[in-house]
PDB file of C-alpha atoms and ligand atoms in Angstrom:
ATOM      1  CA  MET S  28      -0.074  -0.002  -0.359  1.00  0.00           C
ATOM      2  CA  PRO S  29       1.566   3.449  -0.694  1.00  0.00           C
ATOM      3  CA  LYS S  30       2.342   5.656   1.880  1.00  0.00           C
ATOM      4  CA  VAL S  31       1.939   9.423   2.369  1.00  0.00           C
ATOM      5  CA  THR S  32       3.890  11.468   4.338  1.00  0.00           C
ATOM      6  CA  PHE S  33       2.790  15.012   5.808  1.00  0.00           C
ATOM      7  CA  LYS S  34       6.074  16.843   6.239  1.00  0.00           C
ATOM      8  CA  ASN S  35       4.304  19.605   8.369  1.00  0.00           C
ATOM      9  CA  THR S  36       4.162  17.196  11.206  1.00  0.00           C
ATOM     10  CA  GLY S  37       5.676  14.043  10.395  1.00  0.00           C
ATOM     11  CA  ALA S  38       2.810  12.186  10.274  1.00  0.00           C
ATOM     12  CA  SER S  39       2.120   9.151   7.742  1.00  0.00           C
ATOM     13  CA  ALA S  40      -0.598   7.084   6.066  1.00  0.00           C
ATOM     14  CA  GLU S  41      -0.589   3.747   4.163  1.00  0.00           C
ATOM     15  CA  VAL S  42      -3.495   4.200   1.749  1.00  0.00           C
ATOM     16  CA  ALA S  43      -5.311   2.500  -0.778  1.00  0.00           C
ATOM     17  CA  ASP S  44      -3.481   2.510  -4.309  1.00  0.00           C
ATOM     18  CA  GLY S  45      -5.616   5.271  -6.065  1.00  0.00           C
ATOM     19  CA  LYS S  46      -7.145   7.109  -3.188  1.00  0.00           C
ATOM     20  CA  MET S  47      -7.952  10.882  -3.736  1.00  0.00           C
ATOM     21  CA  LEU S  48      -5.130  13.038  -1.592  1.00  0.00           C
ATOM     22  CA  LYS S  49      -8.023  14.664  -0.405  1.00  0.00           C
ATOM     23  CA  GLU S  50      -9.737  11.783   1.266  1.00  0.00           C
ATOM     24  CA  VAL S  51      -6.261  11.057   3.236  1.00  0.00           C
ATOM     25  CA  THR S  52      -5.924  15.033   4.187  1.00  0.00           C
ATOM     26  CA  LYS S  53      -9.499  14.452   5.774  1.00  0.00           C
ATOM     27  CA  GLU S  54      -8.979  11.056   7.137  1.00  0.00           C
ATOM     28  CA  ASN S  55      -6.135  11.793   9.163  1.00  0.00           C
ATOM     29  CA  ASN S  56      -6.867  15.437  10.130  1.00  0.00           C
ATOM     30  CA  TRP S  57      -4.391  16.767   8.059  1.00  0.00           C
ATOM     31  CA  SER S  58      -4.401  20.921   8.590  1.00  0.00           C
ATOM     32  CA  VAL S  59      -4.894  21.204   4.772  1.00  0.00           C
ATOM     33  CA  ALA S  60      -8.127  23.458   4.010  1.00  0.00           C
ATOM     34  CA  TYR S  61     -10.511  23.271   1.232  1.00  0.00           C
ATOM     35  CA  GLY S  62     -12.866  25.742  -0.751  1.00  0.00           C
ATOM     36  CA  CYS S  63     -14.313  24.421  -4.027  1.00  0.00           C
ATOM     37  CA  GLU S  64     -13.237  20.606  -3.960  1.00  0.00           C
ATOM     38  CA  ASP S  65     -13.092  21.074  -7.696  1.00  0.00           C
ATOM     39  CA  GLY S  66      -9.796  22.643  -8.756  1.00  0.00           C
ATOM     40  CA  MET S  67     -10.804  26.243  -8.674  1.00  0.00           C
ATOM     41  CA  CYS S  68      -9.862  27.843  -5.795  1.00  0.00           C
ATOM     42  CA  GLY S  69      -6.250  26.748  -5.348  1.00  0.00           C
ATOM     43  CA  THR S  70      -7.194  26.501  -1.418  1.00  0.00           C
ATOM     44  CA  CYS S  71      -6.116  22.866  -0.937  1.00  0.00           C
ATOM     45  CA  MET S  72      -2.557  23.167  -2.799  1.00  0.00           C
ATOM     46  CA  VAL S  73       0.802  21.429  -1.600  1.00  0.00           C
ATOM     47  CA  LYS S  74       3.722  20.978  -2.258  1.00  0.00           C
ATOM     48  CA  VAL S  75       4.924  17.295  -3.057  1.00  0.00           C
ATOM     49  CA  VAL S  76       8.280  17.358  -2.134  1.00  0.00           C
ATOM     50  CA  GLU S  77       8.900  13.430  -2.875  1.00  0.00           C
ATOM     51  CA  GLY S  78       7.315  11.107  -4.879  1.00  0.00           C
ATOM     52  CA  GLN S  79       6.409  13.605  -7.475  1.00  0.00           C
ATOM     53  CA  ALA S  80       6.051  10.313 -10.178  1.00  0.00           C
ATOM     54  CA  ASN S  81       3.867   8.820  -7.467  1.00  0.00           C
ATOM     55  CA  VAL S  82       0.534  10.804  -7.612  1.00  0.00           C
ATOM     56  CA  SER S  83      -1.906  10.756 -10.412  1.00  0.00           C
ATOM     57  CA  PRO S  84      -1.088  12.827 -14.100  1.00  0.00           C
ATOM     58  CA  MET S  85      -2.402  16.224 -13.602  1.00  0.00           C
ATOM     59  CA  GLU S  86      -5.465  17.431 -15.677  1.00  0.00           C
ATOM     60  CA  ASP S  87      -5.637  20.933 -17.408  1.00  0.00           C
ATOM     61  CA  LYS S  88      -7.602  22.333 -15.218  1.00  0.00           C
ATOM     62  CA  GLU S  89      -5.452  21.546 -12.112  1.00  0.00           C
ATOM     63  CA  ARG S  90      -2.291  23.171 -13.959  1.00  0.00           C
ATOM     64  CA  GLU S  91      -4.268  26.145 -14.933  1.00  0.00           C
ATOM     65  CA  THR S  92      -4.724  27.217 -11.248  1.00  0.00           C
ATOM     66  CA  ILE S  93      -1.750  26.598  -9.816  1.00  0.00           C
ATOM     67  CA  THR S  94       0.124  28.227 -12.883  1.00  0.00           C
ATOM     68  CA  VAL S  95      -2.489  31.487 -12.007  1.00  0.00           C
ATOM     69  CA  MET S  96      -1.762  31.373  -8.850  1.00  0.00           C
ATOM     70  CA  GLY S  97       1.633  32.064  -9.896  1.00  0.00           C
ATOM     71  CA  MET S  98       3.073  28.083  -8.320  1.00  0.00           C
ATOM     72  CA  ASP S  99       5.111  25.841 -10.346  1.00  0.00           C
ATOM     73  CA  ALA S 100       2.991  23.228 -11.664  1.00  0.00           C
ATOM     74  CA  SER S 101       5.752  20.598 -11.412  1.00  0.00           C
ATOM     75  CA  VAL S 102       5.838  20.179  -7.360  1.00  0.00           C
ATOM     76  CA  TYR S 103       2.833  21.646  -6.163  1.00  0.00           C
ATOM     77  CA  ARG S 104      -0.936  20.164  -6.480  1.00  0.00           C
ATOM     78  CA  LEU S 105      -4.662  20.513  -5.359  1.00  0.00           C
ATOM     79  CA  CYS S 106      -5.285  17.831  -3.032  1.00  0.00           C
ATOM     80  CA  CYS S 107      -8.820  17.733  -4.371  1.00  0.00           C
ATOM     81  CA  GLN S 108      -7.468  16.688  -7.723  1.00  0.00           C
ATOM     82  CA  CYS S 109      -4.740  13.961  -7.214  1.00  0.00           C
ATOM     83  CA  LYS S 110      -4.798  10.431  -6.528  1.00  0.00           C
ATOM     84  CA  ILE S 111      -1.764   8.610  -4.845  1.00  0.00           C
ATOM     85  CA  ASN S 112      -0.436   5.590  -6.784  1.00  0.00           C
ATOM     86  CA  GLY S 113       2.729   5.068  -4.691  1.00  0.00           C
ATOM     87  CA  ASP S 114       4.656   6.859  -1.867  1.00  0.00           C
ATOM     88  CA  CYS S 115       5.039  10.664  -1.499  1.00  0.00           C
ATOM     89  CA  THR S 116       5.789  13.055   0.765  1.00  0.00           C
ATOM     90  CA  ILE S 117       3.087  16.324   0.926  1.00  0.00           C
ATOM     91  CA  GLU S 118       4.000  19.749   2.789  1.00  0.00           C
ATOM     92  CA  GLN S 119       1.413  22.637   2.827  1.00  0.00           C
TER      93      GLN S 119
HETATM   94  S1  FES Z   9     -10.607  23.057  -2.853  1.00  0.00           S
HETATM   95 FE1  FES Z   9     -10.612  24.545  -4.243  1.00  0.00          FE
HETATM   96  S2  FES Z   9      -8.967  23.837  -5.572  1.00  0.00           S
HETATM   97 FE2  FES Z   9      -9.050  21.804  -3.957  1.00  0.00          FE
END
């Protein structure tokens, strides 16, 4: 099972392959805030500091939101838009 680590606290969780990152943060009470939950507001943006290749490919809507906010879409992701496919570490 993939392991997701929340660098801010050092907490980690083993999750089912393909689980939404949004669900991981909510179920583990990690302090990620949400707004639209539809990839539009950018509130749930986190930096994937390790394992960028282990989260689902980015779709255009997510890339546009991150880019409009002036952030680097190669390392930042929206928790409400990506799925976990392997070990990764996120940081807010
Ligand atoms: S909650 Fe709005 S982009 Fe994720």
